[in-house]
XYZ file of N, CA and C in Angstrom:
258
model
N 64.632 -52.757 -7.985
C 63.327 -51.668 -7.655
C 62.920 -51.887 -6.159
N 62.764 -53.051 -5.661
C 62.718 -53.330 -4.257
C 63.242 -52.359 -3.263
N 62.673 -51.690 -2.328
C 63.196 -51.085 -1.313
C 64.316 -51.560 -0.529
N 63.813 -53.157 -0.288
C 64.879 -53.622 0.291
C 66.265 -54.087 -0.284
N 66.386 -53.512 -1.424
C 67.515 -54.106 -1.958
C 68.902 -53.070 -1.579
N 68.228 -52.141 -1.075
C 69.586 -51.313 -0.391
C 70.230 -52.173 0.680
N 69.431 -53.137 1.323
C 70.034 -53.718 2.743
C 70.864 -54.725 2.086
N 71.074 -55.075 0.467
C 72.380 -55.998 0.194
C 73.448 -55.351 -0.406
N 73.383 -54.048 -0.590
C 74.521 -53.060 -1.303
C 75.639 -53.162 0.026
N 76.975 -53.429 -0.604
C 78.255 -53.415 0.026
C 78.564 -52.125 -0.177
N 79.040 -51.732 0.990
C 79.650 -50.358 1.271
C 81.303 -50.162 1.780
N 82.044 -49.243 1.451
C 83.152 -49.437 2.064
C 83.571 -47.324 1.722
N 84.487 -47.582 1.948
C 85.230 -46.133 1.946
C 86.733 -46.308 1.405
N 86.864 -45.566 0.237
C 88.347 -45.661 0.099
C 88.907 -44.267 -0.021
N 90.106 -44.122 -0.015
C 90.811 -42.601 -0.523
C 90.666 -42.548 -1.805
N 90.656 -41.023 -2.218
C 90.340 -40.860 -3.671
C 91.617 -41.576 -4.593
N 92.771 -41.422 -3.987
C 94.041 -41.770 -4.693
C 94.207 -43.508 -4.519
N 93.271 -43.916 -4.102
C 93.143 -45.403 -4.210
C 92.189 -46.067 -5.182
N 91.590 -45.304 -5.751
C 90.289 -45.511 -6.562
C 90.467 -45.200 -8.127
N 90.280 -46.331 -8.583
C 90.421 -45.969 -10.319
C 89.137 -46.279 -11.030
N 88.355 -47.138 -10.368
C 87.214 -47.354 -11.480
C 86.010 -48.058 -10.321
N 84.847 -47.241 -10.895
C 83.748 -47.882 -10.004
C 82.787 -48.580 -10.847
N 82.450 -49.708 -10.772
C 81.611 -50.506 -11.790
C 80.343 -51.096 -11.122
N 79.354 -50.585 -11.652
C 78.251 -50.924 -11.086
C 77.538 -51.809 -12.075
N 76.864 -52.863 -11.687
C 76.341 -53.629 -12.900
C 75.086 -54.613 -12.195
N 73.845 -55.111 -12.860
C 73.022 -55.746 -12.142
C 73.378 -57.172 -12.187
N 72.555 -58.128 -11.730
C 72.557 -59.359 -11.293
C 72.854 -60.247 -12.533
N 72.274 -59.581 -13.823
C 72.016 -60.331 -15.248
C 73.158 -60.141 -16.120
N 74.317 -59.298 -15.365
C 75.573 -59.399 -15.998
C 76.502 -60.591 -15.561
N 76.052 -61.375 -14.495
C 76.900 -62.565 -14.603
C 76.014 -63.964 -14.142
N 76.645 -65.158 -14.576
C 75.751 -65.896 -14.672
C 75.456 -66.480 -13.013
N 74.331 -67.129 -12.928
C 73.953 -67.436 -11.345
C 75.222 -68.250 -10.501
N 75.734 -69.307 -11.141
C 76.657 -70.143 -10.663
C 78.170 -69.041 -10.342
N 78.437 -68.259 -11.137
C 79.240 -67.474 -11.106
C 79.241 -66.284 -9.928
N 78.043 -66.383 -9.404
C 77.924 -65.130 -7.939
C 77.621 -65.824 -6.677
N 78.192 -67.262 -6.626
C 78.209 -67.804 -5.274
C 79.471 -67.390 -4.338
N 80.513 -67.023 -5.060
C 81.960 -66.675 -4.423
C 82.152 -65.057 -4.711
N 81.536 -64.118 -4.133
C 81.537 -62.460 -4.312
C 83.047 -61.955 -4.806
N 84.441 -62.855 -4.103
C 85.503 -62.397 -4.704
C 85.861 -62.620 -5.985
N 85.408 -64.112 -6.053
C 85.658 -64.774 -7.543
C 84.933 -63.755 -8.647
N 83.755 -63.627 -8.269
C 82.797 -62.911 -9.349
C 83.477 -61.663 -9.490
N 83.806 -60.526 -8.512
C 84.419 -59.316 -8.693
C 85.757 -59.508 -9.616
N 86.500 -60.369 -9.465
C 87.702 -60.627 -10.378
C 87.513 -61.223 -11.772
N 86.558 -61.928 -11.749
C 86.119 -62.196 -12.986
C 85.446 -60.975 -13.908
N 84.649 -60.393 -13.184
C 83.929 -58.970 -13.803
C 84.801 -58.076 -14.340
N 85.653 -57.679 -13.495
C 86.909 -56.743 -13.476
C 87.762 -56.985 -14.554
N 88.457 -58.678 -14.693
C 89.187 -59.019 -15.698
C 88.534 -58.376 -17.125
N 87.091 -59.169 -17.131
C 86.346 -58.959 -18.497
C 86.195 -57.577 -18.758
N 86.103 -56.657 -18.041
C 85.955 -55.306 -18.068
C 87.048 -54.936 -18.557
N 88.338 -55.061 -17.787
C 89.742 -54.622 -18.212
C 90.198 -54.654 -19.857
N 89.401 -55.994 -20.101
C 89.997 -56.707 -21.386
C 89.052 -56.298 -22.731
N 87.605 -55.877 -22.291
C 87.148 -55.739 -23.316
C 85.700 -54.706 -23.043
N 86.022 -54.502 -21.859
C 84.897 -53.299 -21.695
C 83.456 -53.590 -21.428
N 82.507 -52.589 -21.572
C 81.144 -52.898 -21.116
C 80.622 -53.847 -21.887
N 80.993 -53.208 -23.258
C 80.375 -54.022 -24.365
C 80.848 -55.718 -24.339
N 81.968 -56.012 -23.946
C 82.854 -57.055 -23.775
C 81.688 -57.978 -22.357
N 81.341 -57.295 -21.574
C 80.676 -57.849 -20.277
C 79.662 -58.267 -20.989
N 78.902 -57.605 -21.652
C 77.356 -57.915 -22.250
C 77.460 -59.069 -23.301
N 78.510 -58.992 -24.138
C 78.565 -60.054 -24.925
C 78.796 -61.332 -24.207
N 79.744 -61.278 -23.513
C 80.230 -62.593 -22.432
C 78.867 -63.024 -22.134
N 77.956 -62.535 -21.501
C 76.847 -63.073 -20.602
C 75.829 -63.562 -21.583
N 75.658 -62.718 -22.933
C 74.834 -63.336 -23.962
C 75.216 -64.514 -24.419
N 76.462 -65.035 -24.526
C 76.994 -65.777 -25.206
C 76.995 -67.370 -24.189
N 76.651 -66.700 -22.958
C 76.567 -67.717 -21.657
C 75.203 -68.317 -21.877
N 74.164 -67.246 -22.008
C 72.856 -67.692 -21.992
C 72.344 -68.428 -23.314
N 72.919 -67.883 -24.288
C 72.701 -68.447 -25.737
C 73.151 -70.181 -25.488
N 73.989 -70.476 -24.746
C 74.520 -71.586 -24.802
C 73.952 -72.467 -23.971
N 73.164 -72.096 -23.249
C 72.042 -73.056 -22.348
C 71.052 -73.782 -22.964
N 71.229 -75.202 -22.698
C 70.250 -76.171 -23.016
C 69.134 -76.599 -22.443
N 69.209 -76.141 -21.300
C 68.094 -76.792 -20.215
C 66.894 -75.240 -20.437
N 65.667 -75.971 -19.867
C 64.745 -74.994 -19.705
C 64.957 -73.660 -18.884
N 64.296 -72.509 -19.022
C 64.723 -71.217 -18.062
C 63.497 -70.552 -18.277
N 63.243 -69.852 -17.438
C 62.327 -69.024 -17.440
C 62.323 -67.739 -18.168
N 63.619 -67.333 -18.577
C 63.764 -66.086 -19.585
C 64.893 -66.850 -20.767
N 64.884 -66.108 -21.712
C 65.642 -66.289 -22.707
C 66.942 -65.538 -22.229
N 66.823 -63.926 -21.859
C 68.034 -63.240 -21.781
C 67.796 -62.467 -20.364
N 68.467 -62.130 -19.437
C 68.289 -61.625 -18.250
C 68.717 -60.120 -18.460
N 67.894 -59.278 -17.691
C 68.350 -57.736 -17.768
C 69.493 -57.494 -17.586
N 70.428 -57.084 -18.143
C 71.865 -56.923 -17.795
C 72.375 -55.517 -17.910
N 72.707 -54.922 -16.941
C 73.028 -53.092 -17.378
C 74.262 -53.069 -16.669
N 75.505 -52.338 -16.873
C 76.390 -51.915 -16.542
C 76.721 -50.394 -16.524
N 77.282 -49.916 -15.601
C 77.781 -48.666 -15.523
C 79.241 -48.667 -15.193
N 80.084 -47.873 -15.889
C 81.672 -47.776 -15.356
C 82.135 -46.228 -15.394
N 82.474 -45.995 -14.014
C 82.835 -44.571 -13.763
C 84.681 -44.716 -13.579
N 85.235 -43.888 -14.407
C 86.565 -44.177 -14.529
C 87.058 -42.861 -13.863
N 87.980 -42.989 -12.934
C 88.814 -41.524 -12.369
C 90.060 -41.601 -13.010
């Protein structure tokens, strides 16, 4: 929601024949520790999506959240994803 968020967007250009899927997701779809390495995070998320789709992505993060034992300011993060397949 913050206008400054656009400054953090990753931008690149692909040829149409090189593009199979665009996967957009909020930070709530990954555990904070998984977001430390963007390359590893991307591979992890794509693997989960390819194996079990958007529902699998949500199920996975909810299992991680439900397994936490320490204090947290929220029980479940806002987790949203959109897949565009060509």
